[in-house]
Coordinates of C-alpha atoms and ligand atoms in Angstrom, one line a residue:
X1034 CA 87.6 98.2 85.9
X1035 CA 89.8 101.1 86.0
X1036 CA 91.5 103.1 82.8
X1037 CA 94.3 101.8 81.0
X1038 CA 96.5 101.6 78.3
X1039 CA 97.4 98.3 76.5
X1040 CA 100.2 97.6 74.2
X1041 CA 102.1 94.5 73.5
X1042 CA 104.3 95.3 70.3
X1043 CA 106.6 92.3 70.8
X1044 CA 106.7 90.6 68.0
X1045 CA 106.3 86.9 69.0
X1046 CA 108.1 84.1 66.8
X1047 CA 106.7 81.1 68.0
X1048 CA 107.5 77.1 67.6
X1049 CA 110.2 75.2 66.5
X1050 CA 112.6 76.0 63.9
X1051 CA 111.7 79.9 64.6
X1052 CA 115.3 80.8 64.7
X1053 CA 115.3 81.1 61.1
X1054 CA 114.1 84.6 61.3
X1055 CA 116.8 86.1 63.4
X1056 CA 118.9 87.5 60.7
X1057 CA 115.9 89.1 59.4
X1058 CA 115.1 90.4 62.5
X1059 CA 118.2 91.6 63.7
X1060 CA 119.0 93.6 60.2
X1061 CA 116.3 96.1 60.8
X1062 CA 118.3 97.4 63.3
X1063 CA 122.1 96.8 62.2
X1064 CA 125.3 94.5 62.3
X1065 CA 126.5 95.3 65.5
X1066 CA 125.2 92.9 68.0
X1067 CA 125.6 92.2 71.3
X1068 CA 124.7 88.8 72.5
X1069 CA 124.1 88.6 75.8
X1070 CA 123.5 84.8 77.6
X1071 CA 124.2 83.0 81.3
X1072 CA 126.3 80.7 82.3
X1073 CA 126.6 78.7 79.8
X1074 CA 123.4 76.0 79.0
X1075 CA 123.1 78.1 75.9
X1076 CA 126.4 76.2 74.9
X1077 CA 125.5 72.8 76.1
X1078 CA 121.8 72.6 74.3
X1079 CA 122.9 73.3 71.6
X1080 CA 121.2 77.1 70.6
X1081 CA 124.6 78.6 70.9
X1082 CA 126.0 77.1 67.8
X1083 CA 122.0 77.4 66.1
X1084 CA 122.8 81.0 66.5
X1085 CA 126.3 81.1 65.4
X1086 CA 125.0 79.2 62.3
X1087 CA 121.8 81.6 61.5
X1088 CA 124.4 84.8 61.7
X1089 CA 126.2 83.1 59.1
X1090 CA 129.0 85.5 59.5
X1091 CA 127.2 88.5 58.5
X1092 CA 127.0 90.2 61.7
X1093 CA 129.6 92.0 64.1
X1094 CA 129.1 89.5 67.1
X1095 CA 130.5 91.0 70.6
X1096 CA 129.2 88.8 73.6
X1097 CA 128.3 89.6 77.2
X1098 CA 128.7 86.2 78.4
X1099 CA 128.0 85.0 82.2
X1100 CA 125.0 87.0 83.0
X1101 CA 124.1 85.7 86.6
X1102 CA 120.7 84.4 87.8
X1103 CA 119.6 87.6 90.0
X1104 CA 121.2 89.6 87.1
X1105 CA 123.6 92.3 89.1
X1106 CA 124.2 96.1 88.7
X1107 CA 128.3 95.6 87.7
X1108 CA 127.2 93.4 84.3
X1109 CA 124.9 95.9 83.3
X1110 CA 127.4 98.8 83.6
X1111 CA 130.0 96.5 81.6
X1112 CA 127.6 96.1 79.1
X1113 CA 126.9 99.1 78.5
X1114 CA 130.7 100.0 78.6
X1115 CA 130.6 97.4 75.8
X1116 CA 127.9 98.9 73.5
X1117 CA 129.8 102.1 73.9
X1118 CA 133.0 100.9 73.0
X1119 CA 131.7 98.8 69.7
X1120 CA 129.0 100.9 68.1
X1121 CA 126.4 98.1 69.4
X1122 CA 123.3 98.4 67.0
X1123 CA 121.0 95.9 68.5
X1124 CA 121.4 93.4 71.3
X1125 CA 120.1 89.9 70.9
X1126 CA 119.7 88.6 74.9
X1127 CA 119.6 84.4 74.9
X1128 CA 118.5 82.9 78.3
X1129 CA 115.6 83.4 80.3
X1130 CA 114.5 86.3 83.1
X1131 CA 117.9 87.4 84.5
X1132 CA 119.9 87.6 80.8
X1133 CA 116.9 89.6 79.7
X1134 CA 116.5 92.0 82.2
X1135 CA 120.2 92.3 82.3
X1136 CA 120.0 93.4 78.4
X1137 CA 117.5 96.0 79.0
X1138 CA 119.2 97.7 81.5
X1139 CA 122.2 97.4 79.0
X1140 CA 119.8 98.8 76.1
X1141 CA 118.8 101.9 78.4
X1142 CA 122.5 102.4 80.5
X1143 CA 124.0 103.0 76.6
X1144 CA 122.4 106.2 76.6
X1145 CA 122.4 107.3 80.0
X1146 CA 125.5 109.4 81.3
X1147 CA 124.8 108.1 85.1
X1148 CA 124.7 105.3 87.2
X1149 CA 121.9 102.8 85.7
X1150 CA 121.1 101.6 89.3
X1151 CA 119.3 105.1 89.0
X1152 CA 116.6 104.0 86.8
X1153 CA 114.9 101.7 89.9
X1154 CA 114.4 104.7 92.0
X1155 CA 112.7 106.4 88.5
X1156 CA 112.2 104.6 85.4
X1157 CA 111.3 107.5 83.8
X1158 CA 115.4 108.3 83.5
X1159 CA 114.5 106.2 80.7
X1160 CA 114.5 108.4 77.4
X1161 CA 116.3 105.7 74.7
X1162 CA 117.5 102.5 74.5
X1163 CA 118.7 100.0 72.3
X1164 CA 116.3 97.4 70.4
X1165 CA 116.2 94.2 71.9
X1166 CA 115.5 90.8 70.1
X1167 CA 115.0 87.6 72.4
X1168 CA 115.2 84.1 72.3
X1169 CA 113.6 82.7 75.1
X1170 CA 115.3 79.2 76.8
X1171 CA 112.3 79.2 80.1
X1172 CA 109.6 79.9 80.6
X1173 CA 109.0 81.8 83.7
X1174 CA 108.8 85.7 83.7
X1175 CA 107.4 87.2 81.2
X1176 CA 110.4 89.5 80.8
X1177 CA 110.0 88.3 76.7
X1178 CA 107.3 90.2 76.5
X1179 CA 107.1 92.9 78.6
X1180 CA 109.0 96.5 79.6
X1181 CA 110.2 95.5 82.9
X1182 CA 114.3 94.7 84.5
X1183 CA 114.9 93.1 88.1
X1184 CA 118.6 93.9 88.9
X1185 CA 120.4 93.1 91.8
X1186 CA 122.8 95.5 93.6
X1187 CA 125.4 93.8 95.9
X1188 CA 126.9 96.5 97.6
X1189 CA 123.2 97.6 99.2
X1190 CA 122.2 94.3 98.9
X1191 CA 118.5 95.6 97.3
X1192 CA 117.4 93.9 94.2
X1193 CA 114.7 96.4 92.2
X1194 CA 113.2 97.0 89.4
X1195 CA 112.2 99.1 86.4
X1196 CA 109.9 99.5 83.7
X1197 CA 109.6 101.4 80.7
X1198 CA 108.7 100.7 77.1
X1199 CA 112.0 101.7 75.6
X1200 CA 113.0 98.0 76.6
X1201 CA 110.2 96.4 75.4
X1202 CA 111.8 93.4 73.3
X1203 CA 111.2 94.3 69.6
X1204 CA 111.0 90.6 68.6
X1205 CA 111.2 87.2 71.0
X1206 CA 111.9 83.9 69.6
X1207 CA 109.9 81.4 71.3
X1208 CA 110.8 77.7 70.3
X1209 CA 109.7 75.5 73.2
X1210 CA 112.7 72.9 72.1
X1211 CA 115.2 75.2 73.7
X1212 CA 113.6 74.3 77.0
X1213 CA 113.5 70.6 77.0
X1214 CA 117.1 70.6 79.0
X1215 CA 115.8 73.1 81.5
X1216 CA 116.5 70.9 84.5
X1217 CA 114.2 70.5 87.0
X1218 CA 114.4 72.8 90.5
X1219 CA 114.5 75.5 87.6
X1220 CA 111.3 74.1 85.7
X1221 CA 109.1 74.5 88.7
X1222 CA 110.9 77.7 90.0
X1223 CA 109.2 79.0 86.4
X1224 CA 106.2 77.0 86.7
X1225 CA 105.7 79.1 89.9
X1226 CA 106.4 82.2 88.9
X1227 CA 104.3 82.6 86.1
X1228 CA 101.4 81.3 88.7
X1229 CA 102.8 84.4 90.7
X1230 CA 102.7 86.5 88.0
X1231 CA 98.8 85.3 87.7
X1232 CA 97.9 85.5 91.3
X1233 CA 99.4 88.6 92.2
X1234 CA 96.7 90.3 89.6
X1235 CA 94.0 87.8 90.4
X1236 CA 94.1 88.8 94.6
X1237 CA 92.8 92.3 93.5
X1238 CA 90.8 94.7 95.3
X1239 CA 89.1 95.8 92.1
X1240 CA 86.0 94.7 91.2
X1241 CA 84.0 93.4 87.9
X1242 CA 87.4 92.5 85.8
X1243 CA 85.7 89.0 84.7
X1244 CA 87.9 89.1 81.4
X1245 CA 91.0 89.5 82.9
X1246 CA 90.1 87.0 85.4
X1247 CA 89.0 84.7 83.2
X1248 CA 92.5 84.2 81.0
X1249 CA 94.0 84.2 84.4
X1250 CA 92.3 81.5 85.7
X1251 CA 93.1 79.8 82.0
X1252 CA 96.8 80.5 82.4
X1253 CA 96.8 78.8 86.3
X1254 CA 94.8 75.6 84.9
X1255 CA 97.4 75.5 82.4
X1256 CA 100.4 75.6 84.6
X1257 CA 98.9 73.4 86.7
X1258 CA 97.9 70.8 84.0
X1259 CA 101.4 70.8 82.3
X1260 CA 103.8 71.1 85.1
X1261 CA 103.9 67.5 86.7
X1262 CA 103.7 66.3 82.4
X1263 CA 106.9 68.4 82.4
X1264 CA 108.6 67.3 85.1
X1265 CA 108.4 63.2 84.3
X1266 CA 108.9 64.0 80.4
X1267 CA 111.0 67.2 80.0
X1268 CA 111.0 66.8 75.9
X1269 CA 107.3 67.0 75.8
X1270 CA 106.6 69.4 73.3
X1271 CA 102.8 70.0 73.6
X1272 CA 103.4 70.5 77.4
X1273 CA 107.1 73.0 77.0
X1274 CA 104.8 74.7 74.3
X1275 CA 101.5 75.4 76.7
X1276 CA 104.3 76.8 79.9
X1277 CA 106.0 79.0 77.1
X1278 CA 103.2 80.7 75.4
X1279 CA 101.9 81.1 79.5
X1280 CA 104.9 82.4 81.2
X1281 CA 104.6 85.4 78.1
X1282 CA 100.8 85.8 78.4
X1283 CA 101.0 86.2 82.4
X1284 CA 102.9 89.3 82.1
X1285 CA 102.6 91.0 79.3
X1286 CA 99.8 93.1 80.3
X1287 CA 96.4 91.0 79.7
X1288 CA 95.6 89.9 83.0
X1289 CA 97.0 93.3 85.1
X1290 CA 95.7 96.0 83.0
X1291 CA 92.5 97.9 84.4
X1292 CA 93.5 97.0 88.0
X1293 CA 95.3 98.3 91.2
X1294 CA 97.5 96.0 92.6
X1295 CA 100.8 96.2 95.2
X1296 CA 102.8 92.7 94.0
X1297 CA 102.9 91.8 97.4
X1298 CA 104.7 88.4 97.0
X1299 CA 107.3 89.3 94.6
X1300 CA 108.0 92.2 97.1
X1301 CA 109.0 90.2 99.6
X1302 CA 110.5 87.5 97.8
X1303 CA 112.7 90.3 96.0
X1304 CA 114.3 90.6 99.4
X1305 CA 114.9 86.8 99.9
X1306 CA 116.9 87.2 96.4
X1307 CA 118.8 90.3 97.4
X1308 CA 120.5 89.2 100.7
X1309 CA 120.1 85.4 100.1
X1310 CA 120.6 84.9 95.8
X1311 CA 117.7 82.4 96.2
X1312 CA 115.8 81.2 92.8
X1313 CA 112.9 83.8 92.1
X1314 CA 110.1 81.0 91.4
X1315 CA 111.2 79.2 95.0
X1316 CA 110.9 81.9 97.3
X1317 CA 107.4 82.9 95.2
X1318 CA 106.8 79.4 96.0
X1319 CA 107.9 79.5 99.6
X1320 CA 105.8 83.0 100.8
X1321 CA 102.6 82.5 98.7
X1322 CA 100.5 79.9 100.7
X1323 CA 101.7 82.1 103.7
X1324 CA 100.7 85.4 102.3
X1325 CA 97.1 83.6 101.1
X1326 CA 96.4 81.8 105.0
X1327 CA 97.7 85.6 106.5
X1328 CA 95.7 88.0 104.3
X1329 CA 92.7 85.0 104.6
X1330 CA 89.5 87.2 106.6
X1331 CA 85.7 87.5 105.2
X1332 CA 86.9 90.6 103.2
X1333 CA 89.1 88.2 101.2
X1334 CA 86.9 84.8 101.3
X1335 CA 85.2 85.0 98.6
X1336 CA 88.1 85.5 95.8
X1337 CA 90.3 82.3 96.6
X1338 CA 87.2 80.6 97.2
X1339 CA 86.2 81.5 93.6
X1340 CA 89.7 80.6 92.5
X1341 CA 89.6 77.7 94.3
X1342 CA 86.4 76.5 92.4
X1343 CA 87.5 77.9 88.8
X1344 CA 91.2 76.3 89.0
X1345 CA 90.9 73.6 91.2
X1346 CA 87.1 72.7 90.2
X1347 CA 86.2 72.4 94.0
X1348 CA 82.7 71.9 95.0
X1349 CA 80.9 74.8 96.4
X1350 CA 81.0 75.1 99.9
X1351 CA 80.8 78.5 102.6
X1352 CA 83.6 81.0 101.2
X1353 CA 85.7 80.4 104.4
X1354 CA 85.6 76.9 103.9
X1355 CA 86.6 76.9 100.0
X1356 CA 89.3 79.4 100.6
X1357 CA 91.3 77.2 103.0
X1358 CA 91.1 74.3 100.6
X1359 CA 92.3 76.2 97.9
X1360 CA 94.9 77.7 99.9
X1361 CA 96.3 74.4 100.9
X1362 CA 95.8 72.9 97.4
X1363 CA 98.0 75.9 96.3
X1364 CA 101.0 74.6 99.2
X1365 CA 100.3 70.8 98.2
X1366 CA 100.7 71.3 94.3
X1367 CA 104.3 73.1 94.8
X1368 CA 105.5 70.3 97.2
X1369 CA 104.1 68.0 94.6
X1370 CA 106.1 69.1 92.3
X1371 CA 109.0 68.7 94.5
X1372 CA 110.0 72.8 95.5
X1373 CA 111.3 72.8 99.0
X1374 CA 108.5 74.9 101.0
X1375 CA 110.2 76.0 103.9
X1376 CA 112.7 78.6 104.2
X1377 CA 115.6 76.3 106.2
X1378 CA 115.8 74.3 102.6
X1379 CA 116.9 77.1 100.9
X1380 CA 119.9 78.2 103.4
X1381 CA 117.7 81.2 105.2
X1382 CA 117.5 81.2 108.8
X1383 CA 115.5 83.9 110.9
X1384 CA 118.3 85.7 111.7
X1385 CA 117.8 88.8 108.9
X1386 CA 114.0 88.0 108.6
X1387 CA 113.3 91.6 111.0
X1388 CA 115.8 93.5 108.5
X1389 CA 114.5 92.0 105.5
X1390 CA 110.7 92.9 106.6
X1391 CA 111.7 96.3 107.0
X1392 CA 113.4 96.8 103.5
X1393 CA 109.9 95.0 101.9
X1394 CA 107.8 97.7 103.5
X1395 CA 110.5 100.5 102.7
X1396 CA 110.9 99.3 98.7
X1397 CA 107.0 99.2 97.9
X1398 CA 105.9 101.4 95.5
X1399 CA 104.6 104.8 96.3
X1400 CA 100.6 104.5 95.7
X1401 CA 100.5 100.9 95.5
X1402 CA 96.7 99.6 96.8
X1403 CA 97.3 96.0 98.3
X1404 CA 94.7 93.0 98.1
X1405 CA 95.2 93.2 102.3
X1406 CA 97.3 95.7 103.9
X1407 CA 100.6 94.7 105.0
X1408 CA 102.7 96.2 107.6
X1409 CA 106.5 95.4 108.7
X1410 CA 104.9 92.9 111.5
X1411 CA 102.4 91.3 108.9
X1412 CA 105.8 90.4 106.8
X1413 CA 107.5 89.2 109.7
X1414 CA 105.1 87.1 110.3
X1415 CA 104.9 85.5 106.8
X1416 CA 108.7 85.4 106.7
X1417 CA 108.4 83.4 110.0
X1418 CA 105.9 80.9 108.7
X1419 CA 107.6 80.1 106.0
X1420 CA 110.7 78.7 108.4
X1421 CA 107.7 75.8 109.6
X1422 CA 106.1 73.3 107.2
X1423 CA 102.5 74.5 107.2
X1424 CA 99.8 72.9 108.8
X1425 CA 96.3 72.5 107.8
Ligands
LIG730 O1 122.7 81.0 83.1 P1 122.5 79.7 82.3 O2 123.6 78.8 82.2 O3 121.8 80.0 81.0 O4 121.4 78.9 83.2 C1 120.1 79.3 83.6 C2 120.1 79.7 85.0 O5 121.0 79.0 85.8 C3 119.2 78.2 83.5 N1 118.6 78.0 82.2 C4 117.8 78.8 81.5 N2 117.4 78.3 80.3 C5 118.0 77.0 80.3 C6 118.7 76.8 81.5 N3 119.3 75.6 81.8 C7 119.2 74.7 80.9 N4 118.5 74.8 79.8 C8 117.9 75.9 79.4 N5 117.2 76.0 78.3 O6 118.2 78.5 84.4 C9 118.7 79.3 85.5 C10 117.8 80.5 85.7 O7 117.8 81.4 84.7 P2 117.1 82.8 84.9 O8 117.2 83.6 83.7 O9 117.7 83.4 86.2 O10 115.6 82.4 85.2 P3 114.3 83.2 85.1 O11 113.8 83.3 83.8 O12 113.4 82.6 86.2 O13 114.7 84.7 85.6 C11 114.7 85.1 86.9 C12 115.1 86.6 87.0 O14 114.0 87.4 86.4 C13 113.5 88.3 87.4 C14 113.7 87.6 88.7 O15 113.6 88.4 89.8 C15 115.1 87.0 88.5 O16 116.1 88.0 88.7 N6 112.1 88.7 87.1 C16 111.9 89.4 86.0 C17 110.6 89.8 85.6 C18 110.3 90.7 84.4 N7 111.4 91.1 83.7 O17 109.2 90.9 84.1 C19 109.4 89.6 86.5 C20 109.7 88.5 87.4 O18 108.7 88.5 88.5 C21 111.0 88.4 88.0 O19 111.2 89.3 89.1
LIG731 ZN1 108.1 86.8 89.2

C-alpha cells in the first residue's frame, strides 16, 4: 500500500425527510444563496418547491438554473459573474454530477481573476472558494462527496477536470426519495458509473490493498444486487437507498487511497462526452468490457479472475479462464439492464475515433501508472470494438 492522506469532511444527511436541516446548514455560512439545478426534474419531483418551503423566506435566493448534463465552461463563468454581482454567501447545487461540479467550479471561479477553464490544466489555481451544500437527486458520481469538477469546454471540444478540497461539499443531503423519478437510461448510466468508479481502483497495479478491495468488491455486489430491483420498481426505497449511500462511498476516497492508478476508462470516455455529449455512465458502459478483454494477458489474470469470484461468486477455475467469464458477465449485466453496448446506438461512428484516441493519450495525467499500458493504437483499438457487439 502506498502513503496517503484521507479526509472525507462532508457532512452526510442521510434518508428521507433530511431536508429539514438545510436552513441550519446553509446559516453557518450566510443568506446569500445561490441555487444551482438542471433542466428542470427538480421542478417536476417535487424538491424544488421542498426547498422553497424549508427556506421559508429567510434567505436571499438567486438561481443558476439549466445547468447542462456535461456541465460546460460558459455556465460556470456566468455563475461566477453571478456570485460576484449578489454578494453570494454559500451555494446550495440540487441535481446530480453535472449541477455539482458545475457549482464547484462556480465556488472556486468567485475568487479567481482568470479564466476558470485554467484550473484543469492546474488545480492548484485553487486557493478559495465558496462553501457548498448538496442535495443529491442520483446516484452516480460521487461528486457529493468528493473535491473533484468535470467541465466541458465547447470551443476545444475537451471536457476535463479538477480537484481540490476547497470544493469539497460542506454538507450533502442524501434522501433516496428524490431519486424514485430518476428515469431509467439515467438509472443505469449511474448504476455504471459508480461500478467505474469501483473498477477503475480495483484494476490496480498495487499490491496487498485487501481493505480497500474488500469495500470495493462490497460496493460492486451492491450495484449489481439493486440495479435490476431498481429498474422494475423505481420507488423502492431499500434499493434507491443502497445505490445512494454507493455512488458516495465509491468516490469519496475509501477504495482509491493508498494506490496508483491512471482512470483509464473515464479517460477515454471523457472524450466520447467532449465531441459526442454522450451520458457519462453509457460510454463507461460502452468501453469497459473492451478495456477488460484488451488489457486481459497473464500479468492481469489473476485480478478479474479474483473479481470475478468475489462479485460474481464464480467457481474457481485457471485465472485465464475466470477472467473471460467475468469479463463477459461484466458486458452481459449492462445489456441486461438494458444500456445500448455499442457505440452506433449512441450516434458515434468511427469517423473521429483516430482524433479522439489521440486527445485520450494527450489529456492523461502526468505520472499516472496504468493497470496495462495504453498507447494511442491500444485506444483505437478499444474505441473500434466498441462499434461491434462483442463476442465471446
Ligand atoms: O438536468 P435535470 O433536469 O435535473 O435532469 C438530469 C439530467 O438530465 C436527470 N436527473 C437527475 N436527477 C433526477 C433526474 N431526472 C429525474 N429525476 C431526478 N431525481 O439526470 C440527467 C443527468 O444528470 P447529471 O447530473 O448529468 O448526471 P450525473 O450525476 O451522472 O453527472 C454526470 C457528470 O458528472 C461528471 C460526468 O463526467 C458528467 O459530466 N463526473 C463527475 C465526477 C466527480 N465530480 O467526481 C466523477 C465522474 O466520474 C464523472 O466524470
Ligand atoms: Zn465517472
Amino acid at each position: 500500500m502506498k502513503n496517503f492522506n484521507f479526509q472525507a469532511p462532508t457532512s452526510i444527511f442521510f434518508g428521507e425527510g433530511q431536508i429539514n436541516k438545510l436552513s441550519r446548514l446553509l446559516k453557518e455560512h450566510g443568506n446569500n444563496v445561490l441555487l444551482t439545478y438542471g433542466g428542470g426534474s427538480i421542478k417536476k419531483n417535487g424538491v424544488y418547491d421542498a426547498i422553497y418551503q424549508e427556506l421559508n423566506n429567510e434567505f436571499n435566493v438567486v438561481e443558476l438554473s439549466g445547468v447542462e448534463p456535461n456541465p460546460r465552461l460558459d455556465t460556470v463563468i456566468k455563475g461566477a459573474q453571478l456570485c460576484r454581482e449578489n454578494n453570494i454567501d454559500v451555494i446550495l447545487a440540487v441535481g446530480g454530477g453535472s449541477t455539482i461540479d458545475c457549482a464547484k467550479a462556480v465556488a472556486a471561479a468567485r475568487f479567481y481573476d482568470g479564466n476558470p477553464w485554467d484550473f484543469t490544466a492546474n488545480s492548484g489555481l485553487v486557493k478559495e472558494a465558496l462553501p457548498i451544500v448538496s442535495i443529491l437527486t442520483i446516484a452516480a458520481t460521487g461528486s457529493e462527496m468528493n473535491g473533484g469538477s468535470v467541465i466541458t469546454n465547447l470551443e476545444t471540444k475537451e471536457k476535463l477536470s479538477f480537484g481540490s478540497r476547497f470544493v469539497i461539499p460542506k454538507a450533502s443531503i442524501l434522501d433516496p426519495t428524490y431519486t424514485f423519478s430518476v428515469p431509467s437510461y439515467q438509472t443505469m448510466a449511474g448504476s455504471a458509473d459508480i461500478l467505474s468508479h469501483l473498477f477503475e481502483n480495483y484494476f490496480n497495479k498495487t499490491n496487498d490493498t485487501m481493505v480497500q478491495d474488500g469495500i470495493a468488491e462490497g460496493l460492486m455486489r451492491t450495484v449489481y444486487h439493486y440495479t435490476p430491483i431498481v429498474l422494475k420498481d423505481p420507488s423502492n426505497y431499500e434499493a434507491r437507498a443502497n445505490l445512494m449511500w454507493a455512488s458516495s462511498l465509491a468516490l469519496n476516497g475509501l477504495t482509491g487511497s493508498g494506490k496508483d492508478g491512471s482512470w483509464s476508462c473515464h479517460g477515454m470516455e471523457h472524450e466520447l462526452s467532449a465531441y459526442y455529449d454522450i451520458t457519462h455512465g453509457i460510454g463507461l458502459a460502452i468501453i469497459t468490457p473492451r478495456w477488460m478483454a484488451h488489457v486481459l494477458s497473464d500479468e492481469t489474470a489473476g485480478k478479474f479472475a479474483e473479481f470475478g469470484r468475489r462479485v460474481f461468486d464464480l467457481p474457481k477455475e485457471s485465472s485465464k479462464i475466470m477472467a473471460e467469464k467475468a469479463i463477459k458477465l461484466t458486458y452481459d449485466s449492462f445489456k441486461a439492464w438494458g444500456i445500448p453496448m455499442t457505440l452506433g446506438e449512441v450516434g458515434i461512428d468511427d469517423s473521429l475515433l483516430e482524433e479522439m484516441a489521440e486527445q485520450a493519450v494527450a489529456h492523461r495525467p502526468a505520472g499516472s501508472v496504468p493497470f496495462a499500458p495504453l498507447a494511442k493504437e491500444d485506444v483505437l483499438t478499444i474505441f473500434k470494438a466498441s462499434l461491434e457487439e462483442m463476442t465471446f
